[in-house]
Coordinates of C-alpha atoms (C1' of nucleotides) in Angstrom, one line a residue:
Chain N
X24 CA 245.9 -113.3 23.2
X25 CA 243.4 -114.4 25.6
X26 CA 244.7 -117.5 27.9
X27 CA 242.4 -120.1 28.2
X28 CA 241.1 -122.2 30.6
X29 CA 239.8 -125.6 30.8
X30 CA 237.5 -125.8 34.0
X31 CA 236.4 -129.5 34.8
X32 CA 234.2 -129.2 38.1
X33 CA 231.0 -131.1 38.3
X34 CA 229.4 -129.0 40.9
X35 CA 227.4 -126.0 39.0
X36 CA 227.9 -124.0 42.3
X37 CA 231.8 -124.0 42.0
X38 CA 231.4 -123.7 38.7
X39 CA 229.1 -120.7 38.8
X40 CA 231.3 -119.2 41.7
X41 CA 234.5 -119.1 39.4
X42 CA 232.9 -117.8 35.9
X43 CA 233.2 -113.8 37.1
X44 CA 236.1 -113.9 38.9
X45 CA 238.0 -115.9 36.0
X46 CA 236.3 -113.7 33.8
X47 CA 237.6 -110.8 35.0
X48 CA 241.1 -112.0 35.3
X49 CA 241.0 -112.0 31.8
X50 CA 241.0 -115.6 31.1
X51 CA 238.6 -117.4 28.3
X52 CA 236.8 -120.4 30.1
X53 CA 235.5 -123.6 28.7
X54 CA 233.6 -126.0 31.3
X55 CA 233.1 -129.4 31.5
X56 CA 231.0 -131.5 34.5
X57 CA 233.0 -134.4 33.1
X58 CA 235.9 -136.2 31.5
X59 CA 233.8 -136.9 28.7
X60 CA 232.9 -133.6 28.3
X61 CA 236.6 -132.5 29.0
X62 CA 237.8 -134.8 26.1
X63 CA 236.1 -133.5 23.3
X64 CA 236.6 -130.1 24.5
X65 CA 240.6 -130.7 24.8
X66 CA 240.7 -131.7 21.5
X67 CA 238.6 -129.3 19.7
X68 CA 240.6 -126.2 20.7
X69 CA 243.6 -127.2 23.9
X70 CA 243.7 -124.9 26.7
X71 CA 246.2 -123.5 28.4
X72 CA 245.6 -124.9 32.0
X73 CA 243.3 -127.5 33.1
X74 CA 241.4 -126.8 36.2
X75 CA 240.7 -130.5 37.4
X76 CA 238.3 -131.6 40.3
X77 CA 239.4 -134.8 42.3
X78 CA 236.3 -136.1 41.8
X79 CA 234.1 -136.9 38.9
X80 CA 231.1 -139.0 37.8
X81 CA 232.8 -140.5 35.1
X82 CA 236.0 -140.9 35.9
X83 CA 238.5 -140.1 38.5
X84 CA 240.1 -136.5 37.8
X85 CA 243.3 -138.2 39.7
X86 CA 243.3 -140.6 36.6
X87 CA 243.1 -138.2 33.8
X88 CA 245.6 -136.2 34.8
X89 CA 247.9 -139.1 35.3
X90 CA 246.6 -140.0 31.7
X91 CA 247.6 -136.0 30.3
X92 CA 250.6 -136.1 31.6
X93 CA 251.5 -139.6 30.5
X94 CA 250.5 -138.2 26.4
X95 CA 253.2 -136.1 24.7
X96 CA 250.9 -134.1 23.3
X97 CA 249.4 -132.3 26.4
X98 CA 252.1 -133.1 29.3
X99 CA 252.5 -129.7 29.2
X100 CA 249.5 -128.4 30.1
X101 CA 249.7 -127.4 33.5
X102 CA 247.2 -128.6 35.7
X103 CA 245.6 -127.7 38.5
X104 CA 243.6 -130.0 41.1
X105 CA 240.6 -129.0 43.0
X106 CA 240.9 -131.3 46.0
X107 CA 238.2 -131.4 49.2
X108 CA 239.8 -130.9 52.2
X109 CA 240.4 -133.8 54.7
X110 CA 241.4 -135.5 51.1
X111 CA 245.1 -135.0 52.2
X112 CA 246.2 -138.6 51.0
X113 CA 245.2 -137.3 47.5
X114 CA 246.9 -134.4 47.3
X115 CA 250.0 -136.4 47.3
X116 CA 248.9 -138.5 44.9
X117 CA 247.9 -135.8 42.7
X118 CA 251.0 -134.0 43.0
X119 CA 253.1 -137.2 42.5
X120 CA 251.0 -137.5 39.4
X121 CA 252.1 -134.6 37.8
X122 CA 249.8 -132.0 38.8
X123 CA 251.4 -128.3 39.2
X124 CA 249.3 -127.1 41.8
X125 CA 246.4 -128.3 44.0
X126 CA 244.0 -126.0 46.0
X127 CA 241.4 -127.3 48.9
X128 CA 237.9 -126.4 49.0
X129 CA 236.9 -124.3 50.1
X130 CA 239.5 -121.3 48.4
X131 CA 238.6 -118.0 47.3
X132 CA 238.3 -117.2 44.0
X133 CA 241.3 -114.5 44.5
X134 CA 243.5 -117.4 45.2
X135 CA 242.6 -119.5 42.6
X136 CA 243.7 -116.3 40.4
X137 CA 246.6 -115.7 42.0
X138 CA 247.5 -119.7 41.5
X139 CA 247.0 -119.6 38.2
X140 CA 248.8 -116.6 37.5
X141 CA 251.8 -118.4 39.8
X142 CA 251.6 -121.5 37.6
X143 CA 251.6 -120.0 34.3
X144 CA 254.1 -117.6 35.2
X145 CA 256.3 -121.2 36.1
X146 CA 255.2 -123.3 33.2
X147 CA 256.0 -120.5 30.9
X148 CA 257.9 -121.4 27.8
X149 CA 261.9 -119.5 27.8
X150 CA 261.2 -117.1 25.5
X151 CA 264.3 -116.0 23.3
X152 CA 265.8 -113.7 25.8
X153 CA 269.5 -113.4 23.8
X154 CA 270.3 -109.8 23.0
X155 CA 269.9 -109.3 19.0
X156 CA 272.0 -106.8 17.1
X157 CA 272.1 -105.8 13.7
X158 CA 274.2 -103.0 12.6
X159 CA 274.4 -101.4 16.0
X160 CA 271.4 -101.7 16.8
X161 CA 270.5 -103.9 19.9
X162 CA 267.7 -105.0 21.8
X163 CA 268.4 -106.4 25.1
X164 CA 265.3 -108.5 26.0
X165 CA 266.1 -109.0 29.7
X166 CA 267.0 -105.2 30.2
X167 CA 264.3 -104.1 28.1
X168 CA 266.5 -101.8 26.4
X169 CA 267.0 -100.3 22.9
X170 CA 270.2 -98.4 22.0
X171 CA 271.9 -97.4 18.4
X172 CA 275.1 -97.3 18.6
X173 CA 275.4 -97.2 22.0
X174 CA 272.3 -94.4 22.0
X175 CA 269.4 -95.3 24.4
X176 CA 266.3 -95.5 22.0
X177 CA 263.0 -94.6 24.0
X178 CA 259.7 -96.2 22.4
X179 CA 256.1 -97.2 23.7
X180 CA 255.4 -101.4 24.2
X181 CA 254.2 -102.0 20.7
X182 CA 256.9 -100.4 18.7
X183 CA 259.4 -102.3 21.2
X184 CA 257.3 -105.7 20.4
X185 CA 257.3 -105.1 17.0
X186 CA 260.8 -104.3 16.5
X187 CA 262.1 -107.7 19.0
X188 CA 259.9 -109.5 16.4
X189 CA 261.4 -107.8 13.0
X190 CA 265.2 -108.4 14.6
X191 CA 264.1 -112.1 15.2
X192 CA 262.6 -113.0 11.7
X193 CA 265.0 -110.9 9.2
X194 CA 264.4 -110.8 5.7
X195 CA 261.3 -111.9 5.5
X196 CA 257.9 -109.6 4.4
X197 CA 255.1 -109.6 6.7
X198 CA 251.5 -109.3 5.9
X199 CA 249.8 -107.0 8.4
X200 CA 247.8 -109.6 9.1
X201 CA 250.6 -111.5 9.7
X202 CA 252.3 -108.6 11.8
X203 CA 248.8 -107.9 13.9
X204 CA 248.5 -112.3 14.4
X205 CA 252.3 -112.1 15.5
X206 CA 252.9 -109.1 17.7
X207 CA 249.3 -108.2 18.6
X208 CA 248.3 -111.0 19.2
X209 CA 245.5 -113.4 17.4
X210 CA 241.7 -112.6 18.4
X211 CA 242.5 -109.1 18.4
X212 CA 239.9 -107.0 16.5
X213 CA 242.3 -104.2 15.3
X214 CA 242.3 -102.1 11.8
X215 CA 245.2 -103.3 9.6
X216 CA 245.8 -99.5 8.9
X217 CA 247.0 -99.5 12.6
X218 CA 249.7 -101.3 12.1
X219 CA 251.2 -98.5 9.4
X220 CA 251.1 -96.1 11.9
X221 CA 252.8 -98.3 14.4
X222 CA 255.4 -98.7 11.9
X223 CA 255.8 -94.9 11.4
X224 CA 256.1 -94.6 14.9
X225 CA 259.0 -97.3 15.0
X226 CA 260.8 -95.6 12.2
X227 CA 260.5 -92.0 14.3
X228 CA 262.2 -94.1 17.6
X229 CA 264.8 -95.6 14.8
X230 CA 265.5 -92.4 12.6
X231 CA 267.4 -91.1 16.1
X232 CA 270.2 -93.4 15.4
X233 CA 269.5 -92.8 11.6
X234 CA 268.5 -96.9 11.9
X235 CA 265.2 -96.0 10.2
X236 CA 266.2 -97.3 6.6
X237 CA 266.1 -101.0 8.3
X238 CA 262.5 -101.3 8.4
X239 CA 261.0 -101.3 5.0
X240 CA 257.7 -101.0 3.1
X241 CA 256.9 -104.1 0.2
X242 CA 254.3 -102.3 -1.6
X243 CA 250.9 -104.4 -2.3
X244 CA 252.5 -107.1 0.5
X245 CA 253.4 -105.7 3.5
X246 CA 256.5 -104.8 5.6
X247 CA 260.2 -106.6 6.4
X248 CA 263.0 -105.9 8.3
X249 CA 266.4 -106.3 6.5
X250 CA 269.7 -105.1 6.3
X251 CA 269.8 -104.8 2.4
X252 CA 267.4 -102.6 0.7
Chain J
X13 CA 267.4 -111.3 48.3
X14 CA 264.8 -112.9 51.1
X15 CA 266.4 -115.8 52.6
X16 CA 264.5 -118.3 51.4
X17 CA 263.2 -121.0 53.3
X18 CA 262.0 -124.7 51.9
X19 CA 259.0 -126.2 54.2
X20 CA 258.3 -129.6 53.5
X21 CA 255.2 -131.1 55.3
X22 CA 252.4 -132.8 54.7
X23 CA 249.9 -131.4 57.1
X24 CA 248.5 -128.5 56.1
X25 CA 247.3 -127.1 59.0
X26 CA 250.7 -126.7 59.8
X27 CA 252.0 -125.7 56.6
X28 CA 248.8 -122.6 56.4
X29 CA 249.8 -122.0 60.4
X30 CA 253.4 -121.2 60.0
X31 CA 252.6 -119.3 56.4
X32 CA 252.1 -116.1 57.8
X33 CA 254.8 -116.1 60.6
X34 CA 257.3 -116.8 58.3
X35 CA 256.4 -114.5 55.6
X36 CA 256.2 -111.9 58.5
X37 CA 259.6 -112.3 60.1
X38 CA 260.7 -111.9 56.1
X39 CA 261.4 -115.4 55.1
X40 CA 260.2 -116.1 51.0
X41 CA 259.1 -119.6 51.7
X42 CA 258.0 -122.8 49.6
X43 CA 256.2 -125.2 50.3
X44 CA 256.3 -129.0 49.6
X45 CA 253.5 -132.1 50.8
X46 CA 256.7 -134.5 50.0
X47 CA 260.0 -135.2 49.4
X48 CA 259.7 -136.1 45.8
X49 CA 258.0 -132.1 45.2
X50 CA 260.7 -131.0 47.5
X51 CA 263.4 -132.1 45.2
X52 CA 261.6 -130.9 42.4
X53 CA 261.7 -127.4 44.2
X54 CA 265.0 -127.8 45.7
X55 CA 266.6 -128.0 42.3
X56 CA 264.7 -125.1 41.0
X57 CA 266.0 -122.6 43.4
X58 CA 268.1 -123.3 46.1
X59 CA 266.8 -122.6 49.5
X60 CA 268.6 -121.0 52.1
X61 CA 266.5 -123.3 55.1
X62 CA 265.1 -126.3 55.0
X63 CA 262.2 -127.0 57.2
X64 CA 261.8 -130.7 57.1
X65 CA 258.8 -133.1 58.9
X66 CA 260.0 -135.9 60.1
X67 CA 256.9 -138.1 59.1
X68 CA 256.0 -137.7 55.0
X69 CA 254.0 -139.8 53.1
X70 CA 256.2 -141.1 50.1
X71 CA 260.4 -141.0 52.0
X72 CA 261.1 -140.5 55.7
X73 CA 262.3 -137.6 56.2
X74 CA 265.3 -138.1 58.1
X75 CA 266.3 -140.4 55.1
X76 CA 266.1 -137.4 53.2
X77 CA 268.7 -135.4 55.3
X78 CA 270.6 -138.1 55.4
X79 CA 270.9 -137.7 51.5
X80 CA 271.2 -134.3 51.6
X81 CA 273.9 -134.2 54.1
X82 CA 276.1 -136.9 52.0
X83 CA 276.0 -134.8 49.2
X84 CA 278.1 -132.1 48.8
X85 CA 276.2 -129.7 46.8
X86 CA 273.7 -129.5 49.8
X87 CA 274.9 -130.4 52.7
X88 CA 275.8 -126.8 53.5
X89 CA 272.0 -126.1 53.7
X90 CA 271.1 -126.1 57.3
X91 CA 268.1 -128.1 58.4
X92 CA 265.7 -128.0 60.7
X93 CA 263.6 -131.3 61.4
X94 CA 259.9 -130.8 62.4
X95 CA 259.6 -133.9 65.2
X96 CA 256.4 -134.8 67.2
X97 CA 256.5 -135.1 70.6
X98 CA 257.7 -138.7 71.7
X99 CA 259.6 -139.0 68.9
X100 CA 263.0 -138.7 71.3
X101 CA 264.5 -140.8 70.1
X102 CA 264.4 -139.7 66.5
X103 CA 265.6 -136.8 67.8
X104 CA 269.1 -138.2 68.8
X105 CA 268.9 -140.0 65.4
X106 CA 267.9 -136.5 63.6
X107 CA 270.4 -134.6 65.1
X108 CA 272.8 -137.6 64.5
X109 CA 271.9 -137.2 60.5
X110 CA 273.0 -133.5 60.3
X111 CA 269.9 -132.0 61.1
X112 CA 271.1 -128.8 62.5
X113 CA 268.7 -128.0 65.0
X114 CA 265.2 -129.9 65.5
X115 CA 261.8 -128.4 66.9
X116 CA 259.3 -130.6 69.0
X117 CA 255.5 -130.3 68.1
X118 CA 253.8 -128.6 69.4
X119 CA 255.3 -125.4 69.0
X120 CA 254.7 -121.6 68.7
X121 CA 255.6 -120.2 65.5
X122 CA 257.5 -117.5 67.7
X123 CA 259.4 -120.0 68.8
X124 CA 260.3 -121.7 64.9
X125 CA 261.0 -117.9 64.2
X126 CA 263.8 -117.7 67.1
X127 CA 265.1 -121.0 66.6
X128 CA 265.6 -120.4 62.7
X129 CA 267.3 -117.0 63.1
X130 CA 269.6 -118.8 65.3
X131 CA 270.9 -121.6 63.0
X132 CA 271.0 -119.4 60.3
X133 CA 273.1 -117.0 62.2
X134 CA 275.3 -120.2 63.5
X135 CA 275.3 -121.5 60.1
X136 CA 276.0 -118.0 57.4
X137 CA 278.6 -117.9 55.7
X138 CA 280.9 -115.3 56.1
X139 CA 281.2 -114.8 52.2
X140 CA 277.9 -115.3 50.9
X141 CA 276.4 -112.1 52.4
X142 CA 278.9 -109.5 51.1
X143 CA 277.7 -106.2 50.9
X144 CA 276.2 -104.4 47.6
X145 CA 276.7 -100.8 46.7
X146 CA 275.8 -99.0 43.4
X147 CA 276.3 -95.3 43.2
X148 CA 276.7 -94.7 47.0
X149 CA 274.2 -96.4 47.5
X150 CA 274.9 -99.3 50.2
X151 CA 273.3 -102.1 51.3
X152 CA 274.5 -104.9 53.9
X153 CA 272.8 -107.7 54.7
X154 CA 275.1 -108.5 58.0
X155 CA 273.9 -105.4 59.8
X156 CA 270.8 -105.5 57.7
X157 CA 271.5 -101.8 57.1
X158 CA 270.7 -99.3 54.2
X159 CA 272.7 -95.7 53.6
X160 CA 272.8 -93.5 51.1
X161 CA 276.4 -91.5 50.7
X162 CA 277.3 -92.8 54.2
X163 CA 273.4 -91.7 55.5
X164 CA 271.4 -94.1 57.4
X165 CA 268.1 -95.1 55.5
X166 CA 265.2 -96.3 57.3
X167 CA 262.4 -98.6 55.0
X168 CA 260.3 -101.3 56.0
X169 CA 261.5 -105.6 55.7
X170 CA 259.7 -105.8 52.8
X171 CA 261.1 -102.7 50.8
X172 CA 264.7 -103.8 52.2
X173 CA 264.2 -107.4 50.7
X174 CA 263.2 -105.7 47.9
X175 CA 266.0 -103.3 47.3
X176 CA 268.5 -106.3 48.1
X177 CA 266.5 -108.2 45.6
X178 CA 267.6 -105.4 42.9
X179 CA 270.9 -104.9 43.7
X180 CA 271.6 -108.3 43.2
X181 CA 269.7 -108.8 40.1
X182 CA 270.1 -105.7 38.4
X183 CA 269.8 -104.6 34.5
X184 CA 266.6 -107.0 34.4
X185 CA 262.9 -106.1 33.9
X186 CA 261.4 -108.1 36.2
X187 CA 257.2 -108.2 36.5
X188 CA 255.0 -107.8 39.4
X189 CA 254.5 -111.5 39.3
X190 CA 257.9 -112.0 39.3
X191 CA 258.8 -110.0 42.2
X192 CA 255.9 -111.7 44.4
X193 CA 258.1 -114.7 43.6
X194 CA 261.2 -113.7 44.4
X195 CA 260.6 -111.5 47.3
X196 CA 257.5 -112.5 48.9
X197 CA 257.5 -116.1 48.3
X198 CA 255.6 -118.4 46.4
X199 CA 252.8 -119.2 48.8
X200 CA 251.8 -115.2 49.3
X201 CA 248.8 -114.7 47.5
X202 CA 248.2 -110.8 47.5
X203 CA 247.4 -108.3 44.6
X204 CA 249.9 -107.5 42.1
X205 CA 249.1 -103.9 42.2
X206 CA 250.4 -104.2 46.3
X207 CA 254.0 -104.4 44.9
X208 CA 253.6 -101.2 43.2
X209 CA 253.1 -99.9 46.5
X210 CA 256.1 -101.3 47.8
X211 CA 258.3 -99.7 45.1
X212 CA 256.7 -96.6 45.8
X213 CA 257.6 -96.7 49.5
X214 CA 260.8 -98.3 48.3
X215 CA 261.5 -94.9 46.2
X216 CA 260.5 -92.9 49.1
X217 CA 262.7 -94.2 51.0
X218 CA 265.2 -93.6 48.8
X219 CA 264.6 -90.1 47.3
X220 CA 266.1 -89.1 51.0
X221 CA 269.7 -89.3 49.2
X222 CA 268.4 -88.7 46.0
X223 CA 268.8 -92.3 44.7
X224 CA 265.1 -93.2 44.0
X225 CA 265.9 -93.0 40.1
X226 CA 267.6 -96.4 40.4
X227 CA 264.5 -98.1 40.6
X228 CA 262.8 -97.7 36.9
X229 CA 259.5 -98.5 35.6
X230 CA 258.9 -100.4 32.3
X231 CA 255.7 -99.4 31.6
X232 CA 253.9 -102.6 30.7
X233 CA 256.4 -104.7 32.1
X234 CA 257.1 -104.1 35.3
X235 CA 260.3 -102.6 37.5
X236 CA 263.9 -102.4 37.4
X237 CA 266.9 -101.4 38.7
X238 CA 269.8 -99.9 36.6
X239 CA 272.3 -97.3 37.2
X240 CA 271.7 -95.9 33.7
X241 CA 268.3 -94.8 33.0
Chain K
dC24 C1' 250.1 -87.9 -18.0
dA25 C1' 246.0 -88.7 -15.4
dG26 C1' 243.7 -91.6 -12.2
dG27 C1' 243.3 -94.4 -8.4
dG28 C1' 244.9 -97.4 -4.9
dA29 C1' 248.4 -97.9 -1.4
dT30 C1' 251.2 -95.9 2.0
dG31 C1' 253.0 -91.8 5.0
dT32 C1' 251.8 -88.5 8.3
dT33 C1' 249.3 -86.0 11.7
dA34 C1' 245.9 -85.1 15.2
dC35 C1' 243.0 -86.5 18.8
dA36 C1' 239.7 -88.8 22.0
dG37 C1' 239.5 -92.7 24.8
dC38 C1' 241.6 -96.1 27.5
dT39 C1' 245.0 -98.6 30.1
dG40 C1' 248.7 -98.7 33.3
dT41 C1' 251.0 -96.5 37.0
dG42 C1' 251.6 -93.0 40.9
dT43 C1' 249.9 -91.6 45.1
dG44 C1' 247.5 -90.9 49.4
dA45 C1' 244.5 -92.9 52.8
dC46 C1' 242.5 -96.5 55.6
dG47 C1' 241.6 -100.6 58.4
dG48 C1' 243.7 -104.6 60.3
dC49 C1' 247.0 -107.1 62.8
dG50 C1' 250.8 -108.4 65.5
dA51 C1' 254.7 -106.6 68.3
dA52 C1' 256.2 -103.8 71.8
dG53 C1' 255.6 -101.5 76.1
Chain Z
dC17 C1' 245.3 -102.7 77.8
dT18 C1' 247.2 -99.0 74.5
dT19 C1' 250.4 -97.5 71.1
dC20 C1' 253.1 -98.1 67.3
dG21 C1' 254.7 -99.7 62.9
dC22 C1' 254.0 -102.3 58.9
dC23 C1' 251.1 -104.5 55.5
dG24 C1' 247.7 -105.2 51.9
dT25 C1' 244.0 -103.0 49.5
dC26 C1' 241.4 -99.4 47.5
dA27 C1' 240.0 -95.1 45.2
dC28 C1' 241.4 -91.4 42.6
dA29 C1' 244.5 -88.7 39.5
dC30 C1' 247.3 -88.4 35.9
dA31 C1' 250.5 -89.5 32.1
dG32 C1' 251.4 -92.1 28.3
dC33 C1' 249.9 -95.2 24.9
dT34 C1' 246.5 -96.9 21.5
dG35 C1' 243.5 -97.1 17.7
dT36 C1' 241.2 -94.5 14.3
dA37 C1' 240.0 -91.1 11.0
dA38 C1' 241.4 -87.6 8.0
dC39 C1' 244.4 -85.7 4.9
dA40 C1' 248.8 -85.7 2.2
dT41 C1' 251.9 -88.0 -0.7
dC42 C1' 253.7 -91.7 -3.4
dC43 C1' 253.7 -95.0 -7.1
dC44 C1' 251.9 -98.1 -10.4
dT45 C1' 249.0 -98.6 -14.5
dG46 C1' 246.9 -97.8 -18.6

DNA sequence: CAGGGATGTTACAGCTGTGTGACGGCGAAG
DNA sequence: CTTCGCCGTCACACAGCTGTAACATCCCTG
């Protein structure tokens, strides 16, 4: 799923500067030249970092932030301030305001990337990284590993998503839909069919360890993962 | 692992002057504009250094070491106070603090270099550099050397810190991003693909003993390092 | 029992991610 | 000054993975 970006910058030039290179890193960009702007766009869909100039027609970027991070609701959503050099005093303040990173004009556009990807990689949310077994066979999410029975199980990235995500949700049928929204990823433009054949491959990596019975078909609904037949 | 350096200043002239120095003589540095972001990073990840200004915007900085220095969770941290020239004085009182060492501006990065490798060879700890070894292969951090089966290998600071890195985290897929963390530092912007680089100069350096396979790719993740494949 | 929809299975062409060699730059050493 | 070594980046090659179509098989329904 796409990251996106919330880019409040009221000079076009910037603005226009950053759309390519933010592009190509993969990120989905909204702009806004102002708070105003910023508001409604925050609301309507939230991003997943703010990109925040110091300074704004409207209102002072350093006094939204303080105001974001102040809100339950989006204190964390990392931001990131675009200060003008020789604005030094700032900085601090931004920083002491809750900001995650600041960059001074003038930066490349490669280190803004690189920032970005430093920041998200920081604010990311711990992801369930406790080793699930069932019935001998266990998925070690910091080792990246699969074994049965003590058996190293080889598969490609999507069968190893997609079985993390059947050992975390047991007993419980999944649309395809469901199964592309969950391990594909939403906004993904993928045949629902696909997902049968990912599941066939899964089995193949399983059947090794004879595990293959633990992934199951609900006809007319979908798929589960269960213990029980 | 990189030893790991905290630099907490507020000019950034500084701060972008001693980036590449540091990063050169193989120090992972952090950076910090104040002590109240120093903390935040200090609790994060403990740094082996602390590079502190004497002059910062929101606590003096020789109140800082004073606190540091009280407490006995970090006052085995050596520090080494940035001072500006006149500022004798503060010297005595710096050094009187705890500071370990203190450096007058303005000085040569060459010269910050030396005078760091000096209070961090003053100030190691006999116990906290043991040696790692997996497989025969053997890697000690006092001598800063690297054999394979009793042979001498010869790689570059950056594949060393990165091999130290793995033996000391090891069993963990860890991603490029990660790694640029870890090993490079936080404030290194470079490409992600330039650590694939690394590991392949890493391997070659290893394949001279035949113990290259330790460090495994996880395709779409990223690298690690394992004894069992 | 026949028909038809749903699922299993296989093959394959394209694409993404990674391996690899080369190159220019820069600081250190001499 | 020159030489050397290391670093970061790039371009290209290649292997593995992905999504899709096509065909086979299964199972429900009437």
């Amino acid at each position: 799923m796409a990251v996106k970006i919330l880019l409040v910058e009221d000079d076009t030039a910037i603005r226009e500067m950053l759309q390519l290179p933010l592009h190509k890193a993969g990120y989905a960009v909204r702009e806004a030249g102002d708070v105003r702007t910023a508001k409604a766009l925050l609301l309507e869909d939230p991003p997943d970092l703010i990109l925040l100039d110091w300074m704004l027609p409207d209102t002072s970027g350093l006094d939204w932030a303080r105001t974001l991070k102040a809100s339950p609701i989006t204190k964390d959503i990392p931001i990131i301030m675009l200060t003008a050099r020789g604005e030094e005093e700032d900085r601090v303040r931004g920083l002491d305001v809750g900001a995650d990173d600041y960059v001074t004009k003038p930066f490349s556009p490669r280190e803004l990337v690189a920032r970005i990807k430093a920041v998200l990689r920081r604010t990311a949310p711990i992801t369930s990284e406790e080793p699930v077994e069932v019935e001998g066979l266990r998925l070690d999410p910091v080792s990246h590993r699969v074994s049965g029975n003590g058996e190293a199980l080889s598969m490609g990235p999507t069968e190893y998503n997609l079985l993390h995500f059947f050992m975390t949700h047991q007993d419980r049928v999944f649309t395809r839909g469901q199964l592309l929204d969950q391990v594909w990823g939403t906004n993904v433009y993928v045949e629902e069919r696909t997902v049968d054949v990912h599941i066939r491959r899964l089995r193949k990596a399983l059947a090794l360890t004879g595990h293959d019975h633990l992934v199951q078909t609900v006809r007319g609904s979908g798929y589960r993962f269960s213990q029980t037949p």
